[in-house]
GROMACS .gro file of C-alpha atoms in nm:
model
  201
    1GLN     CA    1 -13.870   7.057 -13.955
    2GLU     CA    2 -14.184   7.246 -14.059
    3MET     CA    3 -14.228   7.004 -14.351
    4ASN     CA    4 -14.194   6.711 -14.110
    5ALA     CA    5 -14.471   6.851 -13.894
    6VAL     CA    6 -14.704   6.906 -14.188
    7SER     CA    7 -14.648   6.556 -14.328
    8PHE     CA    8 -14.688   6.397 -13.987
    9GLU     CA    9 -15.013   6.585 -13.920
   10VAL     CA   10 -15.158   6.479 -14.257
   11VAL     CA   11 -15.060   6.117 -14.198
   12GLN     CA   12 -15.203   6.118 -13.846
   13ALA     CA   13 -15.529   6.267 -13.966
   14GLN     CA   14 -15.581   6.054 -14.277
   15GLY     CA   15 -15.359   5.748 -14.229
   16LEU     CA   16 -15.062   5.626 -14.430
   17GLU     CA   17 -15.269   5.408 -14.662
   18ALA     CA   18 -15.483   5.708 -14.758
   19GLN     CA   19 -15.187   5.931 -14.843
   20PRO     CA   20 -14.900   5.713 -14.973
   21GLU     CA   21 -14.790   5.979 -15.220
   22ILE     CA   22 -14.718   6.222 -14.935
   23LEU     CA   23 -14.497   5.964 -14.769
   24GLU     CA   24 -14.314   5.898 -15.095
   25ALA     CA   25 -14.254   6.269 -15.163
   26HIS     CA   26 -14.148   6.333 -14.805
   27PHE     CA   27 -13.886   6.059 -14.786
   28THR     CA   28 -13.758   6.124 -15.139
   29MET     CA   29 -13.694   6.484 -15.035
   30LEU     CA   30 -13.527   6.379 -14.708
   31THR     CA   31 -13.298   6.135 -14.888
   32ARG     CA   32 -13.180   6.415 -15.115
   33TYR     CA   33 -13.111   6.632 -14.813
   34LEU     CA   34 -12.909   6.347 -14.660
   35ILE     CA   35 -12.696   6.327 -14.973
   36TYR     CA   36 -12.631   6.699 -15.018
   37SER     CA   37 -12.674   6.844 -14.669
   38PRO     CA   38 -12.666   6.564 -14.412
   39GLU     CA   39 -12.605   6.796 -14.116
   40ALA     CA   40 -12.945   6.958 -14.170
   41ILE     CA   41 -13.117   6.621 -14.118
   42LEU     CA   42 -12.891   6.460 -13.860
   43THR     CA   43 -12.901   6.759 -13.626
   44SER     CA   44 -13.274   6.825 -13.665
   45PRO     CA   45 -13.479   6.788 -13.344
   46GLY     CA   46 -13.751   6.638 -13.564
   47LEU     CA   47 -13.536   6.341 -13.669
   48PRO     CA   48 -13.680   6.092 -13.415
   49THR     CA   49 -14.030   6.174 -13.546
   50VAL     CA   50 -13.910   6.116 -13.903
   51LEU     CA   51 -13.766   5.778 -13.806
   52GLN     CA   52 -14.087   5.674 -13.633
   53LEU     CA   53 -14.279   5.775 -13.944
   54ALA     CA   54 -14.039   5.558 -14.147
   55ILE     CA   55 -14.113   5.260 -13.921
   56ALA     CA   56 -14.486   5.323 -13.963
   57GLY     CA   57 -14.439   5.328 -14.341
   58VAL     CA   58 -14.260   4.993 -14.371
   59PRO     CA   59 -14.580   4.779 -14.367
   60LEU     CA   60 -14.725   4.970 -14.666
   61ARG     CA   61 -14.816   4.756 -14.967
   62HIS     CA   62 -14.759   5.051 -15.203
   63LYS     CA   63 -14.429   4.987 -15.382
   64ASP     CA   64 -14.300   5.338 -15.451
   65PRO     CA   65 -14.363   5.491 -15.105
   66LEU     CA   66 -14.198   5.188 -14.945
   67LYS     CA   67 -13.899   5.219 -15.177
   68ALA     CA   68 -13.866   5.584 -15.072
   69VAL     CA   69 -13.879   5.494 -14.702
   70LEU     CA   70 -13.622   5.215 -14.738
   71SER     CA   71 -13.388   5.431 -14.949
   72PHE     CA   72 -13.396   5.693 -14.673
   73LEU     CA   73 -13.319   5.431 -14.407
   74VAL     CA   74 -13.032   5.284 -14.611
   75GLN     CA   75 -12.884   5.632 -14.648
   76ILE     CA   76 -12.921   5.696 -14.274
   77VAL     CA   77 -12.765   5.365 -14.166
   78ASN     CA   78 -12.474   5.400 -14.410
   79MET     CA   79 -12.402   5.757 -14.302
   80GLN     CA   80 -12.031   5.798 -14.229
   81SER     CA   81 -12.028   6.096 -13.997
   82PRO     CA   82 -11.953   6.166 -13.630
   83LEU     CA   83 -12.302   6.314 -13.623
   84PHE     CA   84 -12.441   5.959 -13.646
   85GLU     CA   85 -12.295   5.865 -13.309
   86ASN     CA   86 -12.403   6.195 -13.156
   87HIS     CA   87 -12.760   6.202 -13.287
   88LEU     CA   88 -12.864   5.855 -13.403
   89ALA     CA   89 -12.683   5.577 -13.217
   90SER     CA   90 -12.906   5.601 -12.911
   91TRP     CA   91 -13.221   5.598 -13.127
   92PHE     CA   92 -13.117   5.274 -13.293
   93THR     CA   93 -13.026   5.122 -12.957
   94ALA     CA   94 -13.377   5.197 -12.833
   95ASN     CA   95 -13.569   5.121 -13.154
   96GLY     CA   96 -13.357   4.871 -13.345
   97LEU     CA   97 -13.574   4.575 -13.248
   98GLN     CA   98 -13.894   4.753 -13.352
   99LEU     CA   99 -13.742   4.850 -13.686
  100THR     CA  100 -13.606   4.501 -13.752
  101THR     CA  101 -13.940   4.343 -13.663
  102VAL     CA  102 -14.141   4.552 -13.908
  103LEU     CA  103 -13.880   4.489 -14.177
  104VAL     CA  104 -13.898   4.111 -14.126
  105LEU     CA  105 -14.278   4.111 -14.136
  106ALA     CA  106 -14.281   4.325 -14.452
  107LEU     CA  107 -14.022   4.099 -14.612
  108ALA     CA  108 -14.234   3.796 -14.533
  109ASP     CA  109 -14.571   3.934 -14.637
  110THR     CA  110 -14.657   4.289 -14.731
  111ALA     CA  111 -14.364   4.428 -14.932
  112ASP     CA  112 -14.379   4.425 -15.311
  113GLN     CA  113 -14.155   4.157 -15.465
  114GLU     CA  114 -13.933   4.418 -15.630
  115VAL     CA  115 -13.867   4.565 -15.287
  116THR     CA  116 -13.780   4.225 -15.135
  117ARG     CA  117 -13.525   4.173 -15.412
  118MET     CA  118 -13.363   4.517 -15.406
  119ARG     CA  119 -13.415   4.765 -15.123
  120MET     CA  120 -13.490   4.528 -14.834
  121PRO     CA  121 -13.171   4.316 -14.866
  122LEU     CA  122 -12.965   4.637 -14.894
  123LEU     CA  123 -13.112   4.778 -14.574
  124LEU     CA  124 -13.077   4.458 -14.375
  125TYR     CA  125 -12.716   4.424 -14.490
  126ALA     CA  126 -12.649   4.786 -14.392
  127LEU     CA  127 -12.799   4.728 -14.046
  128ASN     CA  128 -12.589   4.414 -14.001
  129SER     CA  129 -12.272   4.590 -14.116
  130ARG     CA  130 -12.327   4.888 -13.888
  131PHE     CA  131 -12.458   4.726 -13.571
  132GLY     CA  132 -12.314   4.374 -13.587
  133SER     CA  133 -12.404   4.166 -13.283
  134ALA     CA  134 -12.671   4.416 -13.177
  135TYR     CA  135 -12.848   4.367 -13.511
  136GLN     CA  136 -12.810   3.989 -13.481
  137GLY     CA  137 -12.987   4.012 -13.144
  138TRP     CA  138 -13.268   4.224 -13.291
  139LEU     CA  139 -13.306   3.980 -13.581
  140LYS     CA  140 -13.315   3.677 -13.352
  141ASP     CA  141 -13.584   3.832 -13.134
  142ALA     CA  142 -13.783   3.950 -13.438
  143ILE     CA  143 -13.769   3.612 -13.613
  144THR     CA  144 -13.836   3.411 -13.297
  145GLN     CA  145 -14.139   3.617 -13.196
  146ALA     CA  146 -14.289   3.662 -13.544
  147SER     CA  147 -14.592   3.469 -13.665
  148PHE     CA  148 -14.569   3.389 -14.036
  149SER     CA  149 -14.859   3.310 -14.265
  150ASN     CA  150 -14.667   3.016 -14.412
  151GLU     CA  151 -14.702   2.739 -14.153
  152ILE     CA  152 -14.375   2.582 -14.266
  153ILE     CA  153 -14.185   2.864 -14.094
  154ASP     CA  154 -14.160   2.677 -13.766
  155HIS     CA  155 -13.894   2.694 -13.494
  156ALA     CA  156 -13.653   2.473 -13.688
  157VAL     CA  157 -13.674   2.685 -14.006
  158LYS     CA  158 -13.633   3.004 -13.804
  159GLU     CA  159 -13.318   2.861 -13.642
  160GLN     CA  160 -13.192   2.753 -13.983
  161PHE     CA  161 -13.238   3.103 -14.121
  162LEU     CA  162 -13.067   3.265 -13.821
  163LYS     CA  163 -12.769   3.031 -13.852
  164ALA     CA  164 -12.749   3.098 -14.225
  165ASN     CA  165 -12.759   3.471 -14.158
  166LEU     CA  166 -12.454   3.444 -13.932
  167ASN     CA  167 -12.272   3.231 -14.187
  168VAL     CA  168 -12.304   3.483 -14.469
  169GLU     CA  169 -12.316   3.814 -14.278
  170HIS     CA  170 -11.984   3.934 -14.425
  171ASN     CA  171 -12.058   3.825 -14.782
  172LYS     CA  172 -12.284   4.091 -14.931
  173GLY     CA  173 -12.394   3.889 -15.232
  174ARG     CA  174 -12.481   3.575 -15.038
  175PHE     CA  175 -12.642   3.779 -14.760
  176GLN     CA  176 -12.874   3.950 -15.007
  177ALA     CA  177 -12.952   3.619 -15.179
  178LEU     CA  178 -13.041   3.467 -14.841
  179VAL     CA  179 -13.282   3.753 -14.766
  180GLN     CA  180 -13.449   3.706 -15.104
  181ASP     CA  181 -13.477   3.328 -15.056
  182PHE     CA  182 -13.627   3.372 -14.709
  183ALA     CA  183 -13.887   3.611 -14.852
  184ASP     CA  184 -13.972   3.353 -15.118
  185ILE     CA  185 -14.003   3.077 -14.857
  186CYS     CA  186 -14.238   3.293 -14.650
  187ARG     CA  187 -14.449   3.359 -14.962
  188LYS     CA  188 -14.456   2.988 -15.059
  189THR     CA  189 -14.272   3.035 -15.387
  190GLN     CA  190 -13.967   2.853 -15.254
  191THR     CA  191 -13.918   2.562 -15.011
  192SER     CA  192 -13.712   2.577 -14.695
  193ASP     CA  193 -13.456   2.353 -14.868
  194ALA     CA  194 -13.320   2.676 -15.018
  195LEU     CA  195 -13.167   2.752 -14.677
  196LEU     CA  196 -12.939   2.449 -14.700
  197ALA     CA  197 -12.711   2.635 -14.941
  198TYR     CA  198 -12.623   2.881 -14.664
  199GLN     CA  199 -12.544   2.640 -14.382
  200LEU     CA  200 -12.171   2.647 -14.450
  201ALA     CA  201 -11.981   2.972 -14.412
   0.00000   0.00000   0.00000
C-alpha cells in the first residue's frame, strides 16, 4: 500500500508519459504479488487506486509499461477466488465501461502492434469470459461512442464488429483474431472486408 502511494504521487506530480518505467516496475511487481500472494492485493484498501492507475496507463504509447499494465489486468480478471466477488466485482460494475473504452481506443490507435496482437486480445477475451453480457454492453457503448481516426469505421462497420464479437465470443482463437483484425482495420492496414469472416458463428 505504501508503494502504491509513492508510485501514485510520482505519477501525479510528473505524469505517466514522463515516468513510464515507474509504471512498468510497479505493475510488474503487483502481478507477481497476484501470482504468489493474491490475498495481499485483493484485500488491500489501495486496490481501487491501483486499478484507476491501470486505466490511466492504458493509453500509453510505451510498449513495455503497457504490457505490464495489461498483464496485471489479465491476472486480476482471471482470478479464481471468492475474494474477487467480495473486493472487485463492484469496482468492475462501476468502472467496466471506462476500462473497456480506453482499451478500445488504445487498440485502435495508441497501443504498440505487439500489444494489439498479444496482450490486448487476451484481456478482452478475459473480460468477455468473466462478465459476459455486462462486457458486451460495455463494448457496445464504447464502440458506438468512440471516434476513430480511420473514417471507414462508420456505424455500419461498428455494428458489423459488434455482431462478429458475439458470434465468436466463446471461441478463443477466433475472438483474438477478430480483435487483431479490428485493430488493423482501425490502423488502415486491413479493410473492413476482414470482418466478413466472422459473420457466421
